[in-house]
mmCIF file of C-alpha atoms in Angstrom:
data_model
loop_
_atom_site.group_PDB
_atom_site.id
_atom_site.type_symbol
_atom_site.label_atom_id
_atom_site.label_comp_id
_atom_site.label_asym_id
_atom_site.label_seq_id
_atom_site.Cartn_x
_atom_site.Cartn_y
_atom_site.Cartn_z
ATOM 1 C CA UNK A 1 122.213 109.137 75.366
ATOM 2 C CA UNK A 2 122.036 111.604 72.462
ATOM 3 C CA UNK A 3 125.395 111.083 70.738
ATOM 4 C CA UNK A 4 124.824 113.760 68.113
ATOM 5 C CA UNK A 5 124.100 116.523 70.616
ATOM 6 C CA UNK A 6 127.136 115.524 72.672
ATOM 7 C CA UNK A 7 129.368 115.643 69.600
ATOM 8 C CA UNK A 8 127.942 119.050 68.704
ATOM 9 C CA UNK A 9 128.613 120.263 72.243
ATOM 10 C CA UNK A 10 132.170 118.987 71.931
ATOM 11 C CA UNK A 11 132.639 120.820 68.643
ATOM 12 C CA UNK A 12 131.369 124.043 70.181
ATOM 13 C CA UNK A 13 134.076 123.620 72.828
ATOM 14 C CA UNK A 14 136.627 123.071 70.049
ATOM 15 C CA UNK A 15 135.670 126.346 68.414
ATOM 16 C CA UNK A 16 136.045 128.148 71.730
ATOM 17 C CA UNK A 17 139.506 126.619 72.212
ATOM 18 C CA UNK A 18 140.612 127.122 68.566
ATOM 19 C CA UNK A 19 141.080 123.374 68.070
ATOM 20 C CA UNK A 20 140.935 121.256 64.941
ATOM 21 C CA UNK A 21 140.191 118.043 66.856
ATOM 22 C CA UNK A 22 140.217 116.415 70.279
ATOM 23 C CA UNK A 23 141.719 112.958 70.818
ATOM 24 C CA UNK A 24 140.414 110.670 73.580
ATOM 25 C CA UNK A 25 141.628 107.435 75.069
ATOM 26 C CA UNK A 26 139.171 105.079 76.834
ATOM 27 C CA UNK A 27 137.813 106.627 79.993
ATOM 28 C CA UNK A 28 134.973 108.825 81.141
ATOM 29 C CA UNK A 29 134.878 111.278 78.223
ATOM 30 C CA UNK A 30 135.275 108.427 75.732
ATOM 31 C CA UNK A 31 132.302 106.703 77.351
ATOM 32 C CA UNK A 32 130.304 109.939 77.510
ATOM 33 C CA UNK A 33 130.650 110.392 73.740
ATOM 34 C CA UNK A 34 130.395 106.806 72.491
ATOM 35 C CA UNK A 35 128.730 104.795 75.236
ATOM 36 C CA UNK A 36 131.686 102.413 75.147
ATOM 37 C CA UNK A 37 134.021 101.160 77.854
ATOM 38 C CA UNK A 38 137.363 99.720 76.772
ATOM 39 C CA UNK A 39 140.448 98.606 78.659
ATOM 40 C CA UNK A 40 143.382 100.976 78.959
ATOM 41 C CA UNK A 41 146.252 98.607 78.294
ATOM 42 C CA UNK A 42 149.424 98.174 76.254
ATOM 43 C CA UNK A 43 147.376 98.384 73.045
ATOM 44 C CA UNK A 44 146.450 102.019 72.284
ATOM 45 C CA UNK A 45 142.854 102.926 71.442
ATOM 46 C CA UNK A 46 142.307 106.552 70.406
ATOM 47 C CA UNK A 47 139.160 108.315 69.222
ATOM 48 C CA UNK A 48 139.834 111.493 67.206
ATOM 49 C CA UNK A 49 136.850 113.802 66.803
ATOM 50 C CA UNK A 50 137.585 116.551 64.252
ATOM 51 C CA UNK A 51 135.940 119.940 64.175
ATOM 52 C CA UNK A 52 134.537 119.017 60.777
ATOM 53 C CA UNK A 53 134.028 115.655 59.176
ATOM 54 C CA UNK A 54 133.776 112.104 60.384
ATOM 55 C CA UNK A 55 135.488 110.954 63.584
ATOM 56 C CA UNK A 56 138.310 108.429 63.332
ATOM 57 C CA UNK A 57 139.034 105.662 65.832
ATOM 58 C CA UNK A 58 142.311 103.752 65.999
ATOM 59 C CA UNK A 59 141.851 100.490 67.870
ATOM 60 C CA UNK A 60 143.333 97.010 68.192
ATOM 61 C CA UNK A 61 141.690 94.362 66.077
ATOM 62 C CA UNK A 62 140.502 92.438 69.135
ATOM 63 C CA UNK A 63 138.271 95.387 70.140
ATOM 64 C CA UNK A 64 136.619 95.784 66.724
ATOM 65 C CA UNK A 65 133.496 93.782 67.509
ATOM 66 C CA UNK A 66 132.970 95.629 70.803
ATOM 67 C CA UNK A 67 133.270 98.923 68.913
ATOM 68 C CA UNK A 68 130.843 97.881 66.181
ATOM 69 C CA UNK A 69 127.993 97.203 68.625
ATOM 70 C CA UNK A 70 128.121 100.833 69.804
ATOM 71 C CA UNK A 71 126.738 102.101 66.504
ATOM 72 C CA UNK A 72 129.004 105.163 66.673
ATOM 73 C CA UNK A 73 129.646 106.646 63.224
ATOM 74 C CA UNK A 74 133.413 106.775 62.717
ATOM 75 C CA UNK A 75 136.147 105.684 60.335
ATOM 76 C CA UNK A 76 137.600 102.580 62.009
ATOM 77 C CA UNK A 77 141.346 101.974 61.622
ATOM 78 C CA UNK A 78 142.159 98.536 63.006
ATOM 79 C CA UNK A 79 145.598 97.198 63.783
ATOM 80 C CA UNK A 80 146.959 93.793 64.793
ATOM 81 C CA UNK A 81 149.586 92.996 67.410
ATOM 82 C CA UNK A 82 152.098 91.684 64.872
ATOM 83 C CA UNK A 83 151.750 94.867 62.771
ATOM 84 C CA UNK A 84 151.929 97.424 65.550
ATOM 85 C CA UNK A 85 149.846 100.562 65.788
ATOM 86 C CA UNK A 86 152.081 103.106 64.003
ATOM 87 C CA UNK A 87 150.556 102.335 60.619
ATOM 88 C CA UNK A 88 147.001 102.912 61.820
ATOM 89 C CA UNK A 89 147.961 106.273 63.329
ATOM 90 C CA UNK A 90 149.738 107.213 60.087
ATOM 91 C CA UNK A 91 146.575 106.351 58.170
ATOM 92 C CA UNK A 92 144.603 108.639 60.498
ATOM 93 C CA UNK A 93 147.027 111.450 59.685
ATOM 94 C CA UNK A 94 146.428 110.917 55.957
ATOM 95 C CA UNK A 95 142.686 111.293 56.543
ATOM 96 C CA UNK A 96 142.842 114.329 58.827
ATOM 97 C CA UNK A 97 144.621 117.671 58.588
ATOM 98 C CA UNK A 98 144.865 118.801 62.205
ATOM 99 C CA UNK A 99 147.160 121.720 63.081
ATOM 100 C CA UNK A 100 145.958 121.800 66.728
ATOM 101 C CA UNK A 101 144.809 118.659 68.574
ATOM 102 C CA UNK A 102 143.330 118.796 72.060
ATOM 103 C CA UNK A 103 144.069 116.042 74.582
ATOM 104 C CA UNK A 104 142.978 115.399 78.164
ATOM 105 C CA UNK A 105 146.015 115.997 80.342
ATOM 106 C CA UNK A 106 144.668 113.973 83.270
ATOM 107 C CA UNK A 107 144.170 110.810 81.221
ATOM 108 C CA UNK A 108 146.228 110.880 78.023
ATOM 109 C CA UNK A 109 149.202 108.565 78.508
ATOM 110 C CA UNK A 110 152.670 109.033 77.092
ATOM 111 C CA UNK A 111 152.199 106.058 74.733
ATOM 112 C CA UNK A 112 149.176 107.623 72.991
ATOM 113 C CA UNK A 113 150.663 111.107 73.025
ATOM 114 C CA UNK A 114 153.843 109.820 71.392
ATOM 115 C CA UNK A 115 151.823 107.921 68.774
ATOM 116 C CA UNK A 116 149.848 111.064 67.931
ATOM 117 C CA UNK A 117 152.960 113.226 67.816
ATOM 118 C CA UNK A 118 154.722 110.748 65.506
ATOM 119 C CA UNK A 119 151.742 110.590 63.147
ATOM 120 C CA UNK A 120 151.060 114.358 63.259
ATOM 121 C CA UNK A 121 154.597 115.783 63.617
ATOM 122 C CA UNK A 122 153.594 119.349 62.711
ATOM 123 C CA UNK A 123 150.545 119.408 64.978
ATOM 124 C CA UNK A 124 150.387 121.158 68.342
ATOM 125 C CA UNK A 125 149.008 119.020 71.173
ATOM 126 C CA UNK A 126 147.101 121.121 73.701
ATOM 127 C CA UNK A 127 145.728 120.130 77.102
ATOM 128 C CA UNK A 128 141.981 120.818 77.096
ATOM 129 C CA UNK A 129 140.961 118.834 80.176
ATOM 130 C CA UNK A 130 139.033 121.764 81.658
ATOM 131 C CA UNK A 131 136.932 122.126 78.505
ATOM 132 C CA UNK A 132 136.008 118.441 78.297
ATOM 133 C CA UNK A 133 135.124 118.293 81.984
ATOM 134 C CA UNK A 134 132.891 121.357 81.604
ATOM 135 C CA UNK A 135 131.089 119.594 78.771
ATOM 136 C CA UNK A 136 129.922 116.920 81.234
ATOM 137 C CA UNK A 137 129.106 119.272 84.118
ATOM 138 C CA UNK A 138 125.361 119.659 83.472
ATOM 139 C CA UNK A 139 123.626 116.297 83.664
ATOM 140 C CA UNK A 140 120.616 115.251 81.605
ATOM 141 C CA UNK A 141 117.630 113.366 83.001
ATOM 142 C CA UNK A 142 119.133 109.946 82.288
ATOM 143 C CA UNK A 143 122.393 110.808 84.033
ATOM 144 C CA UNK A 144 120.555 112.177 87.061
ATOM 145 C CA UNK A 145 118.509 108.986 87.328
ATOM 146 C CA UNK A 146 121.680 106.890 87.346
ATOM 147 C CA UNK A 147 123.100 109.077 90.118
ATOM 148 C CA UNK A 148 119.885 108.707 92.143
ATOM 149 C CA UNK A 149 120.153 104.927 91.876
ATOM 150 C CA UNK A 150 123.835 104.978 92.797
ATOM 151 C CA UNK A 151 123.106 107.015 95.928
ATOM 152 C CA UNK A 152 120.180 104.802 96.918
ATOM 153 C CA UNK A 153 122.290 101.645 96.638
ATOM 154 C CA UNK A 154 125.173 103.166 98.592
ATOM 155 C CA UNK A 155 122.852 104.216 101.406
ATOM 156 C CA UNK A 156 121.269 100.771 101.522
ATOM 157 C CA UNK A 157 124.716 99.170 101.839
ATOM 158 C CA UNK A 158 125.769 101.554 104.610
ATOM 159 C CA UNK A 159 122.556 100.963 106.562
ATOM 160 C CA UNK A 160 123.173 97.204 106.483
ATOM 161 C CA UNK A 161 126.800 97.665 107.519
ATOM 162 C CA UNK A 162 126.048 99.922 110.485
ATOM 163 C CA UNK A 163 123.817 97.173 111.898
ATOM 164 C CA UNK A 164 126.819 94.802 111.895
ATOM 165 C CA UNK A 165 129.409 97.088 113.535
ATOM 166 C CA UNK A 166 130.616 95.984 116.978
ATOM 167 C CA UNK A 167 133.331 97.043 119.404
ATOM 168 C CA UNK A 168 136.477 95.039 118.690
ATOM 169 C CA UNK A 169 135.984 94.806 114.918
ATOM 170 C CA UNK A 170 138.888 95.973 112.796
ATOM 171 C CA UNK A 171 138.615 98.612 110.069
ATOM 172 C CA UNK A 172 139.416 95.907 107.541
ATOM 173 C CA UNK A 173 136.670 93.598 108.850
ATOM 174 C CA UNK A 174 134.136 96.425 108.596
ATOM 175 C CA UNK A 175 135.368 97.257 105.101
ATOM 176 C CA UNK A 176 134.858 93.637 104.008
ATOM 177 C CA UNK A 177 131.353 93.661 105.495
ATOM 178 C CA UNK A 178 130.638 96.871 103.621
ATOM 179 C CA UNK A 179 131.861 95.381 100.330
ATOM 180 C CA UNK A 180 129.631 92.342 100.859
ATOM 181 C CA UNK A 181 126.641 94.631 101.428
ATOM 182 C CA UNK A 182 127.500 96.683 98.347
ATOM 183 C CA UNK A 183 127.505 93.502 96.268
ATOM 184 C CA UNK A 184 123.973 92.761 97.474
ATOM 185 C CA UNK A 185 122.796 95.828 95.541
ATOM 186 C CA UNK A 186 121.918 95.769 91.803
ATOM 187 C CA UNK A 187 125.079 97.700 90.924
ATOM 188 C CA UNK A 188 126.199 98.227 87.341
ATOM 189 C CA UNK A 189 129.737 99.324 88.241
ATOM 190 C CA UNK A 190 132.124 100.738 89.072
ATOM 191 C CA UNK A 191 132.887 99.738 92.669
ATOM 192 C CA UNK A 192 135.932 100.739 94.688
ATOM 193 C CA UNK A 193 136.900 99.639 98.215
ATOM 194 C CA UNK A 194 135.269 102.016 100.708
ATOM 195 C CA UNK A 195 137.272 104.154 103.100
ATOM 196 C CA UNK A 196 136.655 102.816 106.605
ATOM 197 C CA UNK A 197 138.677 104.713 109.207
ATOM 198 C CA UNK A 198 138.339 104.583 112.988
ATOM 199 C CA UNK A 199 139.735 106.433 115.970
ATOM 200 C CA UNK A 200 142.725 108.624 115.148
ATOM 201 C CA UNK A 201 142.820 107.146 111.629
ATOM 202 C CA UNK A 202 139.613 109.018 110.824
ATOM 203 C CA UNK A 203 141.739 112.195 110.810
ATOM 204 C CA UNK A 204 143.393 110.926 107.595
ATOM 205 C CA UNK A 205 141.094 112.280 104.847
ATOM 206 C CA UNK A 206 142.125 109.550 102.393
ATOM 207 C CA UNK A 207 143.516 106.887 104.714
ATOM 208 C CA UNK A 208 143.315 103.130 104.248
ATOM 209 C CA UNK A 209 141.481 100.517 106.288
ATOM 210 C CA UNK A 210 143.848 98.510 108.466
ATOM 211 C CA UNK A 211 143.933 96.370 111.576
ATOM 212 C CA UNK A 212 142.912 99.034 114.105
ATOM 213 C CA UNK A 213 140.069 97.685 116.272
ATOM 214 C CA UNK A 214 137.104 99.730 117.457
ATOM 215 C CA UNK A 215 136.976 101.022 121.014
ATOM 216 C CA UNK A 216 134.287 102.865 122.927
ATOM 217 C CA UNK A 217 134.305 106.562 122.073
ATOM 218 C CA UNK A 218 135.911 106.123 118.648
ATOM 219 C CA UNK A 219 134.780 108.012 115.587
ATOM 220 C CA UNK A 220 134.129 105.703 112.618
ATOM 221 C CA UNK A 221 134.190 107.311 109.177
ATOM 222 C CA UNK A 222 132.786 105.758 105.982
ATOM 223 C CA UNK A 223 133.504 107.352 102.586
ATOM 224 C CA UNK A 224 132.353 105.389 99.557
ATOM 225 C CA UNK A 225 130.099 105.116 96.555
ATOM 226 C CA UNK A 226 128.770 102.638 94.024
ATOM 227 C CA UNK A 227 128.005 102.782 90.323
ATOM 228 C CA UNK A 228 124.908 102.802 88.173
ATOM 229 C CA UNK A 229 125.473 102.842 84.440
ATOM 230 C CA UNK A 230 128.980 104.150 85.062
ATOM 231 C CA UNK A 231 127.792 107.066 87.221
ATOM 232 C CA UNK A 232 129.126 107.121 90.779
ATOM 233 C CA UNK A 233 127.751 108.179 94.115
ATOM 234 C CA UNK A 234 130.112 109.533 96.777
ATOM 235 C CA UNK A 235 128.860 109.887 100.336
ATOM 236 C CA UNK A 236 130.494 110.125 103.764
ATOM 237 C CA UNK A 237 129.058 109.595 107.211
ATOM 238 C CA UNK A 238 130.880 109.675 110.547
ATOM 239 C CA UNK A 239 129.410 107.828 113.524
ATOM 240 C CA UNK A 240 130.619 107.189 117.059
ATOM 241 C CA UNK A 241 131.005 103.923 118.909
ATOM 242 C CA UNK A 242 129.084 103.515 122.190
ATOM 243 C CA UNK A 243 129.924 107.008 123.480
ATOM 244 C CA UNK A 244 131.045 110.464 122.356
ATOM 245 C CA UNK A 245 132.897 113.082 124.358
ATOM 246 C CA UNK A 246 131.571 116.621 124.713
ATOM 247 C CA UNK A 247 134.500 117.984 122.711
ATOM 248 C CA UNK A 248 134.036 115.490 119.874
ATOM 249 C CA UNK A 249 130.328 116.296 119.804
ATOM 250 C CA UNK A 250 131.155 120.004 119.552
ATOM 251 C CA UNK A 251 133.471 119.374 116.608
ATOM 252 C CA UNK A 252 130.828 117.226 114.910
ATOM 253 C CA UNK A 253 128.198 119.929 115.329
ATOM 254 C CA UNK A 254 130.471 122.505 113.660
ATOM 255 C CA UNK A 255 130.797 120.235 110.603
ATOM 256 C CA UNK A 256 127.063 119.522 110.597
ATOM 257 C CA UNK A 257 126.244 123.235 110.576
ATOM 258 C CA UNK A 258 128.675 123.847 107.691
ATOM 259 C CA UNK A 259 126.937 121.078 105.749
ATOM 260 C CA UNK A 260 123.538 122.604 106.540
ATOM 261 C CA UNK A 261 124.662 126.026 105.377
ATOM 262 C CA UNK A 262 125.838 124.516 102.108
ATOM 263 C CA UNK A 263 122.471 122.891 101.463
ATOM 264 C CA UNK A 264 120.670 126.102 102.315
ATOM 265 C CA UNK A 265 122.776 128.229 99.973
ATOM 266 C CA UNK A 266 123.357 126.013 96.921
ATOM 267 C CA UNK A 267 121.413 127.260 93.908
ATOM 268 C CA UNK A 268 121.883 128.259 90.269
ATOM 269 C CA UNK A 269 123.893 131.443 89.859
ATOM 270 C CA UNK A 270 125.886 131.019 93.076
ATOM 271 C CA UNK A 271 129.600 130.737 92.397
ATOM 272 C CA UNK A 272 131.567 127.708 93.500
ATOM 273 C CA UNK A 273 133.876 130.159 95.262
ATOM 274 C CA UNK A 274 131.002 131.622 97.275
ATOM 275 C CA UNK A 275 129.649 128.203 98.298
ATOM 276 C CA UNK A 276 133.066 127.026 99.462
ATOM 277 C CA UNK A 277 133.720 130.306 101.226
ATOM 278 C CA UNK A 278 130.446 129.992 103.136
ATOM 279 C CA UNK A 279 131.022 126.411 104.286
ATOM 280 C CA UNK A 280 134.732 126.688 104.959
ATOM 281 C CA UNK A 281 134.217 130.090 106.546
ATOM 282 C CA UNK A 282 131.965 128.496 109.160
ATOM 283 C CA UNK A 283 134.622 125.883 109.949
ATOM 284 C CA UNK A 284 137.336 128.535 110.099
ATOM 285 C CA UNK A 285 135.292 130.701 112.477
ATOM 286 C CA UNK A 286 135.222 127.874 115.021
ATOM 287 C CA UNK A 287 137.949 126.975 117.491
ATOM 288 C CA UNK A 288 138.707 123.994 115.258
ATOM 289 C CA UNK A 289 139.978 126.191 112.399
ATOM 290 C CA UNK A 290 143.470 124.574 112.338
ATOM 291 C CA UNK A 291 141.835 121.294 111.305
ATOM 292 C CA UNK A 292 140.390 122.509 107.981
ATOM 293 C CA UNK A 293 142.346 120.846 105.150
ATOM 294 C CA UNK A 294 140.204 120.693 102.005
ATOM 295 C CA UNK A 295 137.607 122.381 99.829
ATOM 296 C CA UNK A 296 133.863 121.932 100.241
ATOM 297 C CA UNK A 297 133.206 119.643 97.293
ATOM 298 C CA UNK A 298 133.397 118.647 93.669
ATOM 299 C CA UNK A 299 131.270 117.646 90.720
ATOM 300 C CA UNK A 300 130.074 114.075 90.429
ATOM 301 C CA UNK A 301 129.297 111.883 87.433
ATOM 302 C CA UNK A 302 131.240 109.343 85.408
ATOM 303 C CA UNK A 303 134.237 110.385 87.506
ATOM 304 C CA UNK A 304 134.085 110.664 91.280
ATOM 305 C CA UNK A 305 135.796 114.049 91.020
ATOM 306 C CA UNK A 306 134.833 116.177 88.021
ATOM 307 C CA UNK A 307 133.675 119.667 87.131
ATOM 308 C CA UNK A 308 132.642 121.882 88.853
ATOM 309 C CA UNK A 309 135.102 122.052 91.735
ATOM 310 C CA UNK A 310 133.482 123.714 94.765
ATOM 311 C CA UNK A 311 136.455 125.691 95.972
ATOM 312 C CA UNK A 312 137.726 129.189 96.537
ATOM 313 C CA UNK A 313 139.127 130.694 93.378
ATOM 314 C CA UNK A 314 136.641 128.903 91.107
ATOM 315 C CA UNK A 315 134.211 131.655 90.168
ATOM 316 C CA UNK A 316 132.182 129.466 87.791
ATOM 317 C CA UNK A 317 128.473 129.717 88.527
ATOM 318 C CA UNK A 318 126.445 126.703 89.559
ATOM 319 C CA UNK A 319 123.781 125.713 87.021
ATOM 320 C CA UNK A 320 120.659 123.578 87.143
ATOM 321 C CA UNK A 321 121.726 120.029 86.348
ATOM 322 C CA UNK A 322 125.061 120.191 88.159
ATOM 323 C CA UNK A 323 125.532 117.384 90.673
ATOM 324 C CA UNK A 324 128.036 118.289 93.370
ATOM 325 C CA UNK A 325 129.178 117.065 96.741
ATOM 326 C CA UNK A 326 128.876 119.165 99.877
ATOM 327 C CA UNK A 327 131.414 117.593 102.213
ATOM 328 C CA UNK A 328 132.822 119.849 104.927
ATOM 329 C CA UNK A 329 135.253 118.149 107.276
ATOM 330 C CA UNK A 330 137.535 118.714 110.244
ATOM 331 C CA UNK A 331 140.592 116.544 110.914
ATOM 332 C CA UNK A 332 142.272 116.684 114.322
ATOM 333 C CA UNK A 333 145.567 114.784 113.987
ATOM 334 C CA UNK A 334 145.960 111.984 116.472
ATOM 335 C CA UNK A 335 142.367 112.276 117.686
ATOM 336 C CA UNK A 336 139.560 112.112 115.088
ATOM 337 C CA UNK A 337 138.183 113.303 111.785
ATOM 338 C CA UNK A 338 134.596 114.149 110.921
ATOM 339 C CA UNK A 339 133.246 114.559 107.407
ATOM 340 C CA UNK A 340 129.596 114.736 106.342
ATOM 341 C CA UNK A 341 129.246 114.375 102.576
ATOM 342 C CA UNK A 342 126.077 114.604 100.520
ATOM 343 C CA UNK A 343 125.439 114.330 96.792
ATOM 344 C CA UNK A 344 123.425 117.366 95.768
ATOM 345 C CA UNK A 345 121.549 118.160 92.548
ATOM 346 C CA UNK A 346 121.307 121.837 91.613
ATOM 347 C CA UNK A 347 117.735 122.539 90.504
ATOM 348 C CA UNK A 348 115.993 125.573 89.056
ATOM 349 C CA UNK A 349 114.551 126.292 92.510
ATOM 350 C CA UNK A 350 117.720 125.690 94.538
ATOM 351 C CA UNK A 351 119.014 122.221 95.284
ATOM 352 C CA UNK A 352 117.914 118.696 96.148
ATOM 353 C CA UNK A 353 119.967 116.329 98.257
ATOM 354 C CA UNK A 354 120.112 112.980 96.489
ATOM 355 C CA UNK A 355 121.558 111.483 99.667
ATOM 356 C CA UNK A 356 118.983 111.136 102.410
ATOM 357 C CA UNK A 357 120.671 109.303 105.306
ATOM 358 C CA UNK A 358 120.444 111.274 108.574
ATOM 359 C CA UNK A 359 123.254 113.744 109.151
ATOM 360 C CA UNK A 360 122.694 114.218 112.871
ATOM 361 C CA UNK A 361 125.233 112.652 115.202
ATOM 362 C CA UNK A 362 124.713 108.902 115.538
ATOM 363 C CA UNK A 363 126.139 106.842 118.395
ATOM 364 C CA UNK A 364 126.122 103.089 117.778
ATOM 365 C CA UNK A 365 125.199 101.253 120.975
#
């Protein structure tokens, strides 16, 4: 990780947004800039990167040693529980003159915002989430390698799990088997419980595994990912148990063709709007149009959902180094849902699918 170039990229974004600084709490952007992961808890930790001059970090005394090993050049303002954090924030204000401070609206909590506002009472706090996400949108070689590893491990875990699936198993039992197979991989975090949804539950795009037990003819949807160096894969496959009806096969084939069209079209210079319009347009031209409920995809990296969003209305152009998902889906309430999701690297020549598991309809005997 080249910290200096990332800080310079951040400062270029500040100039574009007319900011004097951006303040970060622990999370993906914090890690992207410093390499550090810290708990978000009752003790505020805030990194303030000014447009000019040395960054300042306010952090609890118990995190000081963890900060020091990062080797990140910053003025460190430590505080102890019995003292409280107000004094450290006030000291930051004495060091920095910041009329406009950017914050990430999706992650900045009220406790840190209030601490900043109290220490910088005349400063304007401005949500710059879009700018910080854009900063991370184009991945470097190291980031891409982590994503490759994350995809490979996820696919290995799914392959093992599919071999264990049997009629009569519950969604929860399959989910536990999947978690066990994930933990067999050399993961370096993070890991979240996979979505495992069967039968009519598969029509819930973000449902939760429960006690429903597999029957012949059911769709079985897996949506999950694992981590490598903090970077996350995110893949979905939908299979069928023992048998598949002609109508369910037809619906599956519509989703499969939308996925194929996305792979065929994705390239630098194509807008996210155009890619979504192509994939969703295919779904909407079918007789299953009422069952389209979401956009085609999203960026992937330290967050499962990050820039760029592959959706209508986002006219940002894809660029080499973007990693996105292509995940068309159809969700027929009370019957089934089908989603086929791949992790796709935009290359100079077009795109490369990092996920390689077969997409064609699979019926588990």
